[in-house]
Short mmCIF file of C-alpha atoms (C1' of nucleotides) and ligand atoms in Angstrom, two decimals:
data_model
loop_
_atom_site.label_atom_id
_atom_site.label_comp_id
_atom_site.label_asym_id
_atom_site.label_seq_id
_atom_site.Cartn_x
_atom_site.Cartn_y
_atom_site.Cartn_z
CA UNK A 1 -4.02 57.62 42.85
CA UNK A 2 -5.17 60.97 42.17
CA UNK A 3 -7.42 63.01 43.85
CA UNK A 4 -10.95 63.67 43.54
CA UNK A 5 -10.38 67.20 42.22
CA UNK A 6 -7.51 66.30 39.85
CA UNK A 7 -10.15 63.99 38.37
CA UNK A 8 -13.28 66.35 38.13
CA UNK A 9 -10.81 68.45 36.07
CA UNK A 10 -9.10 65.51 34.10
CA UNK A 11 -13.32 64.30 32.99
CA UNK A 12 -14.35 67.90 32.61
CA UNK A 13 -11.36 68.53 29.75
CA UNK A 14 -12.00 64.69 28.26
CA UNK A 15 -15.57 65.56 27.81
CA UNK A 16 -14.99 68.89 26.07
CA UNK A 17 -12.49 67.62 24.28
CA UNK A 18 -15.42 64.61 23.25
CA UNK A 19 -17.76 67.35 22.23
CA UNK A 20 -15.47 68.45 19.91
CA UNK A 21 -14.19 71.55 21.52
CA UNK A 22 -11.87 73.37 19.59
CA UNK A 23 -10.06 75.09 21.88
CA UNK A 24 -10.04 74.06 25.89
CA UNK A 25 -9.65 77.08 28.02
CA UNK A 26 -9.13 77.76 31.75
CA UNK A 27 -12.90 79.89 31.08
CA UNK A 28 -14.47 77.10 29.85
CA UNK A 29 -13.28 74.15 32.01
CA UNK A 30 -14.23 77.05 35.14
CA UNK A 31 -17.38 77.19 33.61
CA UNK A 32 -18.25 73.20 33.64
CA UNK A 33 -16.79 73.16 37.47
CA UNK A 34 -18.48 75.90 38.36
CA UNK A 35 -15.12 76.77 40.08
CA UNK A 36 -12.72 79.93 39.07
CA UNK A 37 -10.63 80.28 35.72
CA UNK A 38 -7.77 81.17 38.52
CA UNK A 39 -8.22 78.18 40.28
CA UNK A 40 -8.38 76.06 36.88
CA UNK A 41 -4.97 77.58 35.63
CA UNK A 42 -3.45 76.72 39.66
CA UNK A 43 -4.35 72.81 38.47
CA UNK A 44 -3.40 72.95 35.18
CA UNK A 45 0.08 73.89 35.73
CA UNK A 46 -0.26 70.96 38.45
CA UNK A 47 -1.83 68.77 36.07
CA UNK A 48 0.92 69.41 33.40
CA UNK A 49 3.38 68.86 36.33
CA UNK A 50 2.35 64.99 36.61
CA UNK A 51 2.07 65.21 32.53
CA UNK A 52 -1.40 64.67 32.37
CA UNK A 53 -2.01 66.72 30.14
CA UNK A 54 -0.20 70.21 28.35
CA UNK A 55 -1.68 73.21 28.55
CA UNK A 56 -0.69 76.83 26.71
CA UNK A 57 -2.89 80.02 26.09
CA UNK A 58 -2.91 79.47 22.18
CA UNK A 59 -4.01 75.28 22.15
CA UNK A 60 -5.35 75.53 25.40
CA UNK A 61 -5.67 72.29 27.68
CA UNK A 62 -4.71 69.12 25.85
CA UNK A 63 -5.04 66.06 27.62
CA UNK A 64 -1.46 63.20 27.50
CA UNK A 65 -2.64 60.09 26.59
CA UNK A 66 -1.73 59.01 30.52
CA UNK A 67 -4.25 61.77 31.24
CA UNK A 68 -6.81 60.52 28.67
CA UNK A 69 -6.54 56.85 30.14
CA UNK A 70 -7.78 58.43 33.53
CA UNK A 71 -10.46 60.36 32.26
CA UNK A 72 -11.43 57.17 30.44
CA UNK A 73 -11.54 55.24 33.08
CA UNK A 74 -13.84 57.65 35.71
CA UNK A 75 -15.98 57.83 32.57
CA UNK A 76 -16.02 53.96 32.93
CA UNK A 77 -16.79 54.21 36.57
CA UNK A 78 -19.52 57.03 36.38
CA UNK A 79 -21.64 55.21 33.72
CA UNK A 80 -21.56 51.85 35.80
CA UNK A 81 -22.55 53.22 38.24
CA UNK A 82 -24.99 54.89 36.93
CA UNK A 83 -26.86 51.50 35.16
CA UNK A 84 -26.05 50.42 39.10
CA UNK A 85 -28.47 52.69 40.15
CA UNK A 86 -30.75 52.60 38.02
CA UNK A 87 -31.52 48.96 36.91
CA UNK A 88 -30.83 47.73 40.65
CA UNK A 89 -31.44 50.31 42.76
CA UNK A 90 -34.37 51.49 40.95
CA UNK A 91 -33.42 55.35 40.74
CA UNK A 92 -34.51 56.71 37.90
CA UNK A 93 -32.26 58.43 35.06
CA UNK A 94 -32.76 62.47 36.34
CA UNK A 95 -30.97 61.23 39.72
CA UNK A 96 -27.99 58.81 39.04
CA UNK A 97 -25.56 61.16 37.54
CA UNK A 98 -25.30 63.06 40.65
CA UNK A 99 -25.01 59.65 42.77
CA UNK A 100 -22.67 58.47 39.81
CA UNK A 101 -20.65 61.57 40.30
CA UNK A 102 -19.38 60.23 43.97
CA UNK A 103 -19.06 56.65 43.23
CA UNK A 104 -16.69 57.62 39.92
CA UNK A 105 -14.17 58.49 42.99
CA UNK A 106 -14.24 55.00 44.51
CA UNK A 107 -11.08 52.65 43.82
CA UNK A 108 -10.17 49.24 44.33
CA UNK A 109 -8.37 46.85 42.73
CA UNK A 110 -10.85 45.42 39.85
CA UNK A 111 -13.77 47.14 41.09
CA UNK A 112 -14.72 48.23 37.88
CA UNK A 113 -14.61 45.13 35.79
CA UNK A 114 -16.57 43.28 38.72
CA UNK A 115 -19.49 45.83 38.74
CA UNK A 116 -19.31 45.88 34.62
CA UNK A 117 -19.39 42.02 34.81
CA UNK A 118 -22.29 42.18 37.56
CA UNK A 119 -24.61 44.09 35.35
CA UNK A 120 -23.45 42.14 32.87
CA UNK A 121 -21.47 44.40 30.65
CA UNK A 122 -23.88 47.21 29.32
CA UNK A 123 -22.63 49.06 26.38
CA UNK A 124 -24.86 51.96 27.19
CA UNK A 125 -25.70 54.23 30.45
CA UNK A 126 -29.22 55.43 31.42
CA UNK A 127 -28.75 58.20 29.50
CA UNK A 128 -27.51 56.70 26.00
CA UNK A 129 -23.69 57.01 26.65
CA UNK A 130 -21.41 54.35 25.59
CA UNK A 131 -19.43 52.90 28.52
CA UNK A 132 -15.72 52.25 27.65
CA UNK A 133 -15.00 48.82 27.91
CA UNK A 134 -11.53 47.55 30.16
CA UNK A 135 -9.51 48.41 28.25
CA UNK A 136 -10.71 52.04 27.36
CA UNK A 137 -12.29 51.35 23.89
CA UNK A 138 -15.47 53.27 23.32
CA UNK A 139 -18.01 51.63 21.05
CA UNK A 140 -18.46 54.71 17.86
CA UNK A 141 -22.08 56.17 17.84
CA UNK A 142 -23.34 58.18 14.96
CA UNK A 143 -26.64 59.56 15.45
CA UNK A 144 -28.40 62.38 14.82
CA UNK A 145 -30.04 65.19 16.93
CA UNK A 146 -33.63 65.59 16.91
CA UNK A 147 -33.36 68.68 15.61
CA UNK A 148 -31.71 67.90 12.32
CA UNK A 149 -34.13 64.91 11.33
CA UNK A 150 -36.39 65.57 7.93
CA UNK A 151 -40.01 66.19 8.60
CA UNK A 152 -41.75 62.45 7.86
CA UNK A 153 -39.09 60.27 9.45
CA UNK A 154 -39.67 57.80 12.03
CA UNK A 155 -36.99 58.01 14.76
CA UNK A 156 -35.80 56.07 18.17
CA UNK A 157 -34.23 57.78 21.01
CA UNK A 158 -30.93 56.36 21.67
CA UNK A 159 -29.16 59.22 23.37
CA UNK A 160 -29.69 62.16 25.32
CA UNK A 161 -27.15 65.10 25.61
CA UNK A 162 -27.69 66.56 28.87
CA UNK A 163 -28.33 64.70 32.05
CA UNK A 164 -29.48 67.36 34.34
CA UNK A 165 -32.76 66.03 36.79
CA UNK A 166 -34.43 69.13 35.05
CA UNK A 167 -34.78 67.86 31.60
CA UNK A 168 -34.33 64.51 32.24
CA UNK A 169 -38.01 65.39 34.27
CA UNK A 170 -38.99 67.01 31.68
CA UNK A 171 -38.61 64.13 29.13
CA UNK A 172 -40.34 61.58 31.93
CA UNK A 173 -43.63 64.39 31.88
CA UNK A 174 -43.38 63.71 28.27
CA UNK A 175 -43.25 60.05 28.21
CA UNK A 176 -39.91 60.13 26.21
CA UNK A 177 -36.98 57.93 27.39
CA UNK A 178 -34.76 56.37 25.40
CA UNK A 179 -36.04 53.83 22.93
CA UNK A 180 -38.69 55.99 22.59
CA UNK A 181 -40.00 55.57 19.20
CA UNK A 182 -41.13 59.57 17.57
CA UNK A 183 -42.02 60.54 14.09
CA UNK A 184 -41.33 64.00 13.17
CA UNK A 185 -44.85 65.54 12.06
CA UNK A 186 -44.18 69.30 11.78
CA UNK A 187 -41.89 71.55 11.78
CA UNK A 188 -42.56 75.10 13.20
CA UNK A 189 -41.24 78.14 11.15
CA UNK A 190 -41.14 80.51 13.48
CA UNK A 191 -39.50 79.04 15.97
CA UNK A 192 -38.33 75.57 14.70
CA UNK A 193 -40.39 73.87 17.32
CA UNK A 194 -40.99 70.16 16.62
CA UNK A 195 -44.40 68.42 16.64
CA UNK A 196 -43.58 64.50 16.79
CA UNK A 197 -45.96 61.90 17.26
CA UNK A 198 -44.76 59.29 20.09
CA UNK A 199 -45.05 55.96 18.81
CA UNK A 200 -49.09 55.13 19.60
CA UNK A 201 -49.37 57.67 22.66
CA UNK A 202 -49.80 61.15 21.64
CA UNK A 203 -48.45 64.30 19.84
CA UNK A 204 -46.23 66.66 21.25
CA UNK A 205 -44.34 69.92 20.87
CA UNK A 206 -40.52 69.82 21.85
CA UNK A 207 -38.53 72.96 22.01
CA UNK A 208 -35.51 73.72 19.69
CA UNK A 209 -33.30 73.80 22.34
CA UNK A 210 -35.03 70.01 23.55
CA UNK A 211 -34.62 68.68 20.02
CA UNK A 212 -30.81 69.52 19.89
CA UNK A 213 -30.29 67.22 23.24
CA UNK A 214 -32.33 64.43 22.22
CA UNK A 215 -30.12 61.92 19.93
CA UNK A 216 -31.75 59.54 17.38
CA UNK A 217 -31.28 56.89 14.47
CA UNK B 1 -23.18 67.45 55.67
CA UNK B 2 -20.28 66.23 57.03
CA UNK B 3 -16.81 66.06 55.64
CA UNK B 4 -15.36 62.67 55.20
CA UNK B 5 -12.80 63.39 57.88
CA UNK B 6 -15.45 64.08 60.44
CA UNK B 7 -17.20 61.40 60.03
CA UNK B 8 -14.74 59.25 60.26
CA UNK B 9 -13.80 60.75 63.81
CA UNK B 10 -17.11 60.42 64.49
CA UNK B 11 -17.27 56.69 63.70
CA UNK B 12 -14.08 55.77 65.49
CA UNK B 13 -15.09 57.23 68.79
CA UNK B 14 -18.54 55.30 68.53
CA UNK B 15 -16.53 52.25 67.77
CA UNK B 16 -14.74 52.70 70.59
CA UNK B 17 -17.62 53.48 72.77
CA UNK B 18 -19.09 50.21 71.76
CA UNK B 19 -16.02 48.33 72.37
CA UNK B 20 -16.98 49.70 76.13
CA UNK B 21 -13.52 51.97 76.50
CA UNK B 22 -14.41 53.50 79.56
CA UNK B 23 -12.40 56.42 78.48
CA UNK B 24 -11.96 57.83 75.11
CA UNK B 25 -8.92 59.69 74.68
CA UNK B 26 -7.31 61.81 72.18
CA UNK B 27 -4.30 59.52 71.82
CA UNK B 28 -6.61 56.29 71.25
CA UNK B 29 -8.74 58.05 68.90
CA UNK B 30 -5.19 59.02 66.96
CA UNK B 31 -4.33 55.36 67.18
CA UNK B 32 -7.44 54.30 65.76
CA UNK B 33 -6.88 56.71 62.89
CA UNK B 34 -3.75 56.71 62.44
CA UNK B 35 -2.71 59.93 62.82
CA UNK B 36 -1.50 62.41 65.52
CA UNK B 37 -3.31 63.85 69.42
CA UNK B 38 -2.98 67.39 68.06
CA UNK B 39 -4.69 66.79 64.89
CA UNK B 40 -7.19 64.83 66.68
CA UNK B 41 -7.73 67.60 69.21
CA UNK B 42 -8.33 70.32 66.92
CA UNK B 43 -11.04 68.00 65.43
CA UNK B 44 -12.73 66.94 68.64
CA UNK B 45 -12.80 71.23 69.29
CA UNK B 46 -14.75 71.42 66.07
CA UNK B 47 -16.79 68.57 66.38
CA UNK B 48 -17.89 69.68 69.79
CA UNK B 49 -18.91 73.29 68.22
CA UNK B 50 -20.96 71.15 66.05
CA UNK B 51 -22.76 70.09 68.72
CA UNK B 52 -21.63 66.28 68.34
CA UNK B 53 -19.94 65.21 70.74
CA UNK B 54 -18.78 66.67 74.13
CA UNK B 55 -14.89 66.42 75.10
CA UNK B 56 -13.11 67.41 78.44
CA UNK B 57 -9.99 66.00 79.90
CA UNK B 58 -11.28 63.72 83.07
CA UNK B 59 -14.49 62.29 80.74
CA UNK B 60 -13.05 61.63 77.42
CA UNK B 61 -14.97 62.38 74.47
CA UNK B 62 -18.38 61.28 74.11
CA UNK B 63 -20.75 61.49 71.55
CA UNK B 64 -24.36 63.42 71.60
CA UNK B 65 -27.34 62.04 70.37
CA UNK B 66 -26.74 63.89 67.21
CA UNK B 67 -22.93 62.56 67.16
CA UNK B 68 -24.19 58.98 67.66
CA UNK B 69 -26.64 59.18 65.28
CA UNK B 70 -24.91 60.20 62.68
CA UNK B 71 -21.73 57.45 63.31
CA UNK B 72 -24.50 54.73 63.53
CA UNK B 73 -25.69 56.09 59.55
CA UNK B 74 -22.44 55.41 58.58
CA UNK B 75 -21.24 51.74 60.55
CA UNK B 76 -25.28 50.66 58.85
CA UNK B 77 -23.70 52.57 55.30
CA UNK B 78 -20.35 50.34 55.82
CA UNK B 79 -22.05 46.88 56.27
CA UNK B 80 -24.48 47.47 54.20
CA UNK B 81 -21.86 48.07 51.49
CA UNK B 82 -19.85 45.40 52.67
CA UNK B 83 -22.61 42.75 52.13
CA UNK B 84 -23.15 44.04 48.30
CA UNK B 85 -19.35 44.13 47.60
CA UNK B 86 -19.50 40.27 49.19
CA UNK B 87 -22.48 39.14 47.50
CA UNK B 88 -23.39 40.70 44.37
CA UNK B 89 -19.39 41.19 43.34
CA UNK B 90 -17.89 38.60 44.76
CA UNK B 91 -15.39 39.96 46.77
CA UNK B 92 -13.85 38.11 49.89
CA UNK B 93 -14.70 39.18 53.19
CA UNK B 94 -10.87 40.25 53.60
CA UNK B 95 -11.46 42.96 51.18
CA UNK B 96 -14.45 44.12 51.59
CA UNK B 97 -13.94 46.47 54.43
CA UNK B 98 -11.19 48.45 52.90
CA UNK B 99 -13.81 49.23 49.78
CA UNK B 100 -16.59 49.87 52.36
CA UNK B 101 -14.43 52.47 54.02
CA UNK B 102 -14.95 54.71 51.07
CA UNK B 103 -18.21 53.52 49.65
CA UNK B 104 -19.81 54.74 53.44
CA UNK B 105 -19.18 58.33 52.94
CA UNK B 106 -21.73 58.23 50.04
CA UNK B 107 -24.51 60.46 50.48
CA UNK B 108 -27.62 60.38 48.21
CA UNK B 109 -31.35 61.00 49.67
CA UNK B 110 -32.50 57.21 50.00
CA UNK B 111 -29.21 55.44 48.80
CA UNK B 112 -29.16 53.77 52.08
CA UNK B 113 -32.21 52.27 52.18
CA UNK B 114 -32.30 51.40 48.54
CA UNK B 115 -29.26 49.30 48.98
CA UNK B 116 -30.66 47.72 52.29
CA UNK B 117 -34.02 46.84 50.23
CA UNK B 118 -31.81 45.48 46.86
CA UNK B 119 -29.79 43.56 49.40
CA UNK B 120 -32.74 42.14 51.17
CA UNK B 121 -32.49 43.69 54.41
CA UNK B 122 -29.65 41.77 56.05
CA UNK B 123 -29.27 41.64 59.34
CA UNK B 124 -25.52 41.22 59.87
CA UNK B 125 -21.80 41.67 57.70
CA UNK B 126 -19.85 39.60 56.41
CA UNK B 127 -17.86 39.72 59.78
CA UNK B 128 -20.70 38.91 61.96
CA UNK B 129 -21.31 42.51 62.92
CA UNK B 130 -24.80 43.48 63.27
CA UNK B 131 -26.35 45.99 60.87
CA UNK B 132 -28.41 49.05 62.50
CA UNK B 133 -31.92 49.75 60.95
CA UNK B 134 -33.42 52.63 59.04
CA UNK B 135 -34.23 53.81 62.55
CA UNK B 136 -30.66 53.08 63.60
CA UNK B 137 -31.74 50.33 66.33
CA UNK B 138 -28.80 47.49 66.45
CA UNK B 139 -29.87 43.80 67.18
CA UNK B 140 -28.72 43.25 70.34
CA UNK B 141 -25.75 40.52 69.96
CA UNK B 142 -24.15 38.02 73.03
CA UNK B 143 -21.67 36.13 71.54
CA UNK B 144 -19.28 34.35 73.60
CA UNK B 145 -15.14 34.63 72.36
CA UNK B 146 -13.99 31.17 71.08
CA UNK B 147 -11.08 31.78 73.78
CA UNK B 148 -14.10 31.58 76.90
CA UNK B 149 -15.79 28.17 75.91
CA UNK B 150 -15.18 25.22 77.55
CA UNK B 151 -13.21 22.34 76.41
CA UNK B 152 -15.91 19.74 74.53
CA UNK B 153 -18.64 22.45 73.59
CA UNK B 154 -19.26 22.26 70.09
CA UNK B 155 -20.36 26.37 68.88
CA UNK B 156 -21.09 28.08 65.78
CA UNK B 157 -19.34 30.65 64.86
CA UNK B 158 -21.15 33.88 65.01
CA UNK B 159 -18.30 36.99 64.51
CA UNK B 160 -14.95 38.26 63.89
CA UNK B 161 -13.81 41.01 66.34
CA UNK B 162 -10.76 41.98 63.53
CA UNK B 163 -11.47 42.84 59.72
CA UNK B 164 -7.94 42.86 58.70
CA UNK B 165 -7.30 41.44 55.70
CA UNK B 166 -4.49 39.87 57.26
CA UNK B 167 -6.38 37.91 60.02
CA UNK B 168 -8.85 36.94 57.48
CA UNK B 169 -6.55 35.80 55.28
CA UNK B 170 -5.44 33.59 58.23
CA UNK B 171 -8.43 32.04 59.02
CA UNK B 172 -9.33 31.49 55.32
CA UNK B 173 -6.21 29.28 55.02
CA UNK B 174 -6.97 27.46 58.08
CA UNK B 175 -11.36 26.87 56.31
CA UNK B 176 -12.87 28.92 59.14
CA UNK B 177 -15.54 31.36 58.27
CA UNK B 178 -18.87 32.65 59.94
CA UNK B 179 -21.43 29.56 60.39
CA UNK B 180 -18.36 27.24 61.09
CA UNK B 181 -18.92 24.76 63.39
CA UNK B 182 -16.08 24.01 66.09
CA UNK B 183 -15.78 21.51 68.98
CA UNK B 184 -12.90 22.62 71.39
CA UNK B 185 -10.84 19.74 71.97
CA UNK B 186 -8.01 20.81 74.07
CA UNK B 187 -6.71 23.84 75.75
CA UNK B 188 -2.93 23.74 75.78
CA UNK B 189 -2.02 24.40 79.41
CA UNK B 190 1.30 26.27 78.70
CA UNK B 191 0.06 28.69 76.05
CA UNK B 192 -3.89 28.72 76.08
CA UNK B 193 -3.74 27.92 72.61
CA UNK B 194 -6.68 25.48 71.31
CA UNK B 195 -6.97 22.49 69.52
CA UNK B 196 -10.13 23.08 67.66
CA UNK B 197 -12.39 20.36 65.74
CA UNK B 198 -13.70 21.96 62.13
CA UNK B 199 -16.49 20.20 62.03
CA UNK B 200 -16.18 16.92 59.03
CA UNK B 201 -13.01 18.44 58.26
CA UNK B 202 -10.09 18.70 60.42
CA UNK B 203 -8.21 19.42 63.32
CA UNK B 204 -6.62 22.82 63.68
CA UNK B 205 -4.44 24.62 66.58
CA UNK B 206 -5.60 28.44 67.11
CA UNK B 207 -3.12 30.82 68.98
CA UNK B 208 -4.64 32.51 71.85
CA UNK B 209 -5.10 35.90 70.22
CA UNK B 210 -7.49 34.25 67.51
CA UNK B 211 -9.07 32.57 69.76
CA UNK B 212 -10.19 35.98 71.48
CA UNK B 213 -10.87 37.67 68.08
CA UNK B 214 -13.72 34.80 67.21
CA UNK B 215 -17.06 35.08 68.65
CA UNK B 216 -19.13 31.57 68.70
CA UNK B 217 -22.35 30.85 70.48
"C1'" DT C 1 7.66 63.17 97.78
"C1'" DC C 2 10.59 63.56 93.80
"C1'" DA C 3 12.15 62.06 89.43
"C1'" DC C 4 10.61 60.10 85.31
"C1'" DT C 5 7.42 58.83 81.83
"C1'" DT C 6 3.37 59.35 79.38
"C1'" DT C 7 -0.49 62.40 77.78
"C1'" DA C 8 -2.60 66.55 76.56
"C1'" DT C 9 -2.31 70.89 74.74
"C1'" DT C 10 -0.61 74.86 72.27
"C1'" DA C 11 1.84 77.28 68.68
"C1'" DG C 12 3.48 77.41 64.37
"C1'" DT C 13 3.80 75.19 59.51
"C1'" DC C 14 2.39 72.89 55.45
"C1'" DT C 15 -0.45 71.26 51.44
"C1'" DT C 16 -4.59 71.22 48.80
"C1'" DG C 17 -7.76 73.55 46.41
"C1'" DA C 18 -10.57 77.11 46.61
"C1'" DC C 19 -11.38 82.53 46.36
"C1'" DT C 20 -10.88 87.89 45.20
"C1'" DA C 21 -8.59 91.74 43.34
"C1'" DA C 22 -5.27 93.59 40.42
"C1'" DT C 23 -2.72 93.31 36.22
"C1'" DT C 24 -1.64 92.01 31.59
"C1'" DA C 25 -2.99 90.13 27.03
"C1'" DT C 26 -6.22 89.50 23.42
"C1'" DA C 27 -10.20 90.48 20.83
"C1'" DT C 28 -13.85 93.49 19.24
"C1'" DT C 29 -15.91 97.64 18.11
"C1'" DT C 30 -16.13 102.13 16.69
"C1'" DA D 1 -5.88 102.97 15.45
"C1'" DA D 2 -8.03 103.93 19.72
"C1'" DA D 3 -11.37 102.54 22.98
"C1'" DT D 4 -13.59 98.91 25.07
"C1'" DA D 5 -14.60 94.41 26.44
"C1'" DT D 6 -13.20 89.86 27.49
"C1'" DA D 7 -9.86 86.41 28.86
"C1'" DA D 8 -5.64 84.93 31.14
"C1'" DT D 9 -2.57 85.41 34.64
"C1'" DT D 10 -0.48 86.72 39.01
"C1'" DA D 11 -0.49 87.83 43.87
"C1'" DG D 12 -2.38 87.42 48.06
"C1'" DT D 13 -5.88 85.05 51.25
"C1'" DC D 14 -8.47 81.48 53.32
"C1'" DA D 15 -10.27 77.09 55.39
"C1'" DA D 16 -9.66 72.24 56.19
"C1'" DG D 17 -6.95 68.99 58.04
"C1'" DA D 18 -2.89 67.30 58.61
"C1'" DC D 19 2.15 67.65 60.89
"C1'" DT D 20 6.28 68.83 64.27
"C1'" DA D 21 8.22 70.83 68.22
"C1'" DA D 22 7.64 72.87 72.54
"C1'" DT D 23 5.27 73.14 76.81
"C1'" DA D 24 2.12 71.80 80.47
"C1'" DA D 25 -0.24 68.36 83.08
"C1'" DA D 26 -0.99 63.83 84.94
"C1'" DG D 27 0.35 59.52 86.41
"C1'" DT D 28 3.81 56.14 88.35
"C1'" DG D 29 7.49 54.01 90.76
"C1'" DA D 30 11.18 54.31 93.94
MN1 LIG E 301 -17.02 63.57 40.29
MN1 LIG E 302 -24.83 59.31 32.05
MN1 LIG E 303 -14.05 55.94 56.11
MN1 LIG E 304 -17.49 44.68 58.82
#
DNA sequence: TCACTTTATTAGTCTTGACTAATTATATTT
DNA sequence: AAATATAATTAGTCAAGACTAATAAAGTGA
């Protein structure tokens, strides 16, 4: 197995990577560590060692499909473990990903597929994050921020985009979770602030910066 | 808190403690883990700068208040854990204790008592140990070893004294488990090996050494 | 008591995965 | 193009936690 470090790194390049990143560099990866870009390069020449993944300064980090499969997998893990804590352990969706974030380290022999079959194989985490299935397939999503959605639409919350306590508090003061249902009632010029109605409770203003994280269809 | 390794010092010498070693030695705490006296010494130096336990040559090590309480956190962690990975995922109680060694060094405000509340607040293993509280008290537990009872005495069977997968393996082939109920039929004179009654089912010879690792009342 | 065996302890190394500081490459500005 | 800023890389250190080999201390048996 590897070890918990080699897999921080090997999530924090498949996630990038996810998002699209064009370029994977020993600045950004630091950056989502919160570690060193020295330190980064001393694992990725490890990492490229075990061929997990290939690294040079022009493509930056690319991750082997043997190194993909791994990150798939703690991906698997985190977001069980997540619904874990949340559906049965009653946490609420600002505190499992740092719980989540320990348990993703945890291996045994079919753990994984006994905990997915225990909750009863969710396609979705707390925060609106497809959980690969056993054998690594992700189900596609397509939606939309907040942000880009025409003024007059009606909208449910299916995703959000960063799972930090601190917004996901924020959302919970604002009665938004997922499923929420919003319709998008103005749009502010000045500062693209967005006023949306939430379905049969109230009207709110969300920030630009909250209406890119929030995901919708 | 803690790093992984020194808790798991810390929960081998309270094991040991409770086992009532009357002396607690480097060399039996590096059999316990596995590993060497020198290592173990430089640990028990830093664990006694923590303040957790107190070593010198003639007493052994023993554990402070502190020390204990934190190795009792982590035994109530392990069972606790062991009784989810038994009940809710189905895992035999041969397995469970190699998973729990991991899952115990977990640390999440709550996460403890969460899982003791989902769980339903057991009060022992699946191996018949006894789970401490929240508060860390430990139902007190006077179970007699199958090897002590006298020939004719039908018992229950309460606890097993070794979690190896290989002695429960053992005792799964031969139908035994905790709540099994045993008359002792004969006691071979030339061995001290037992011919046990399982109770509706069969008649079974148990070595001597299994006989002392199963507690019955 | 003396030789022998077992334990404890010390000293020195090693690996992992961090860090800082210095250096070299690349990009951006002017 | 030169100056400047940013990024990548290298070199050297460090702490944790292990190990081996060497030495010192106890314990045991004859
Ligand atoms: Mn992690
Ligand atoms: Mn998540
Ligand atoms: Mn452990
Ligand atoms: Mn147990």
């Amino acid at each position: 197995m590897h070890s918990l470090s080699e897999e921080n790194y090997l999530k924090a390049i498949y996630s990038q990577a996810k998002e699209g990143a064009h370029k994977i560099t020993p600045t950004s990866i630091a950056e989502e560590l919160r570690n060193n870009p020295a330190s980064v390069i001393d694992m990725l020449k490890k990492l490229g060692d075990k061929k997990l993944l290939n690294y040079d300064k022009v493509k930056g980090a690319r991750l082997t499909e043997k190194g993909t499969k791994i990150a798939i997998e703690i991906v698997r893990k985190h977001r069980l473990w997540e619904v874990f804590l949340l559906e049965k352990l009653g946490y609420s969706w600002g505190e499992v990903h740092d719980i989540a974030e320990q348990l993703e380290h945890i291996h045994y022999e079919d753990l994984t597929d006994r905990l997915d079959k225990f909750l009863g194989y969710p396609n979705y985490d707390p925060h609106g994050d497809p959980i690969p299935d056993k054998n690594g397939k992700i189900p596609a999503t397509k939606w939309q921020a907040l942000a880009e959605v025409e003024i007059g639409k009606k909208v449910k919350v299916m995703n959000v985009d960063d799972n930090s306590p601190d917004f996901l508090k924020y959302l919970d003061k604002q009665e938004i979770g997922l499923n929420s249902i919003l319709t998008i009632k103005e749009i502010q010029n000045f500062d693209k602030s967005l006023l949306v109605e939430l379905k049969g409770k109230k009207e709110i203003y969300l920030s630009p910066e909250a209406s890119r994280k929030i995901f919708v269809e």
